[in-house]
């Protein structure tokens, strides 16, 4: 069969199945019956599909369409004769009562008459047999009596005219009664219920007539009184309303519940003013009224409902409604407590739109489920229900935080609206956010972050119920406690430690006792080395240094560690693993307390270190591992030890990722993964200036990072004065600077346009800016020997005058060639000097000579001499050329301004006027802000800190040459 033929056949079958159907529904209150008409598709005499209601059309009675049979026409005519409304409406009506029994039988005989057995369920109606029926007075729970037809067999009864029918199991039975038509008509006219107090009057009026008609009469029910207790009920519900009111109105209505030994009924205020009745099947019980108590409750409630409007459609002052969400919150959260204390109960219907609830109690369960993780279950007790906070996580992650005083509304499954304080919820989510997983119903807590439970405890109410692994709870709380102050005599150190230094030692002991690692980040010159040695000495005294401690330091500082050990802790045995002959010492390492090696050799000796048992792995100048991707950083993370310690006066030099690298070395995962840290902290703080995230980060690192500034702990340290000296270039040097700038501008513009890779563009800009900086320092750095250097001449003049005043000077520069030029000038002026660069091999000898006074001037490369030197003989520091990062300059300055200095220190920065150097100073000031926040744990807004491509582009654009 072709497609078109199949389609026609299907359409024909459908058309043939379309029939007029008669649908009957029993009206329960009156026991009447309702008729409606529909055009429906019939499948095996069953309603397969209801297409639409049918409105009778007179033209179809004359020329019947296919869905009408000839037998339908007289039925439809009878329907129209009974009510012409059938020609206009499709909603249906009662059956015509004239000859109704005959008419109903005719409907059944069509084979298309259906009765609704339950909502939207239709069953084909068939003729049945005859069945005896009778009239009875039925008493309801309230003592009301109604006259109803009754049959001994189960079935639904209804009356048409003077005929009674019984529907039972799909069949319609004719009811048989001894009553005549007059009696049946009289019964139909008295279908309204009779209250108990109306029975005597009814009997007086109708008893004689009804007895003649053989109709049953209502009874005067036996009655008694009973004592009750009364409870005021506040019934909350929502009802459909007009579209102008968004389709619903929300109400609260006062009702009263009466309870006795056998009865429990609830009434509105209006009903409570009347007699309270209850029919128990034997007696009509009169419940105690409690009039005075009811009035008292109404008086107490009146004032508390003043914020809610009284509905226009109801004169009941104890039934209120309001569109004001705030009023409902106030009532159900705050006033509810007072109302319940006064005896009121709340009855809140399903679908009520303002079912606000609050948390009664918080519960925390912690159990270790894996080697490196614990399961944290956080539940809220809301009334009789326990809610898992994890089930609400999708709502918590997207809530729109308003002011700190706002409440957050969370939807519970049963329609209730849970209110939580935004401030508390924000704090909790800051802690739980990166512990969220899709597994089970708990939060997954890395053991390296167990300390954060302390912050969670601070956010939760004081009555929170903590359960589970109390050992982990204790550890989390203990980390945040103040370190115990130990007896300093126990350390056996040959020095008198200052109070802050001994506190640092106690802090290190505190971390060890709590099985965590830390970062000692005191300012340069405050004695991090001495504190570390005192700590190791304590470990030795306590018998905990049974395995050697490995100290890794820059090569230039190896000798410094040896000197400090021999000076302060000579009882600690030590060895330096360095040089070509270091391998001969491997077999004896376990006999030493301290092993000292350099960053430069860690990668080469990694396999040996991985097999060496270590009690401590200590990194001096730990910013050396600020880049976690270097071979050195990766190698150090592979070395195992019982504990780790980082020492750094500048844990953040360029960007926050450096801080993550240090702490991740100490305790992997304590700040989350690298990507998590970037997304949660680095980008929001550095790029967006998010002060909330900065404060959160400071809170997280606080237990593991100790930093003291000089002005906080070393009150007796001499003053430090910083002076920016601006130097005007003469015409020759200024013209040279402009030529370099113009030449570089043309070249760099072309190269930048051809290069899209960020790293390459950054190198191009750094190279161009380097030449401008060299032009400021001395044209000779760019092989221009005919142009004088104003800065060089100014510097030599300064040094000459300062030496004449018996000042001792440190001169720092980025360029070793510049130091060579200054050395030539000092020789010409017969001024003795010493010089230290990256090529210097005898650093310790040079430092000793300087400290002994063999030269008044020390020329130092910033990179080679910025750390690890104790040059307290100097009282003057000159920074010949500014560096991008002010922290590096501060480190260099601290070679002189440190513990042991007894003279005021003056710091001079030489800056060429109207040049790139002025822009660098401005950049330093901008970048220094975040350094202060992290290194000093300030609590203010973050600023962008890293030296990025955008910074270099801005510097370059600010140096754009003037058009010729």
PDB file of C-alpha atoms in Angstrom, residues 28 34 107 144 223 272 275 294 330 363 436 453 475 687 704 774 910 948:
ATOM      1  CA  UNK A  28     -22.047  14.477  45.447  1.00  0.00           C
ATOM      2  CA  UNK A  34     -24.543  16.331  35.441  1.00  0.00           C
ATOM      3  CA  UNK A 107     -28.811   7.485  26.619  1.00  0.00           C
ATOM      4  CA  UNK A 144     -25.713  18.377  61.194  1.00  0.00           C
ATOM      5  CA  UNK A 223     -26.146  15.377  74.278  1.00  0.00           C
ATOM      6  CA  UNK A 272     -15.415  29.300  68.098  1.00  0.00           C
ATOM      7  CA  UNK A 275     -21.528  26.217  70.341  1.00  0.00           C
ATOM      8  CA  UNK A 294     -10.087  32.931  73.571  1.00  0.00           C
ATOM      9  CA  UNK A 330       9.423  39.132  60.491  1.00  0.00           C
ATOM     10  CA  UNK A 363      25.933  19.584  63.393  1.00  0.00           C
ATOM     11  CA  UNK A 436      33.093  20.632  47.363  1.00  0.00           C
ATOM     12  CA  UNK A 453      38.394  23.675  60.634  1.00  0.00           C
ATOM     13  CA  UNK A 475      44.870  19.365  65.866  1.00  0.00           C
ATOM     14  CA  UNK A 687      43.967  41.910  38.752  1.00  0.00           C
ATOM     15  CA  UNK A 704      52.248  28.867  58.858  1.00  0.00           C
ATOM     16  CA  UNK A 774      72.105  52.292  30.469  1.00  0.00           C
ATOM     17  CA  UNK A 910      70.004  58.364  42.160  1.00  0.00           C
ATOM     18  CA  UNK A 948      53.802  41.954  33.362  1.00  0.00           C
TER      19      UNK A 948
END
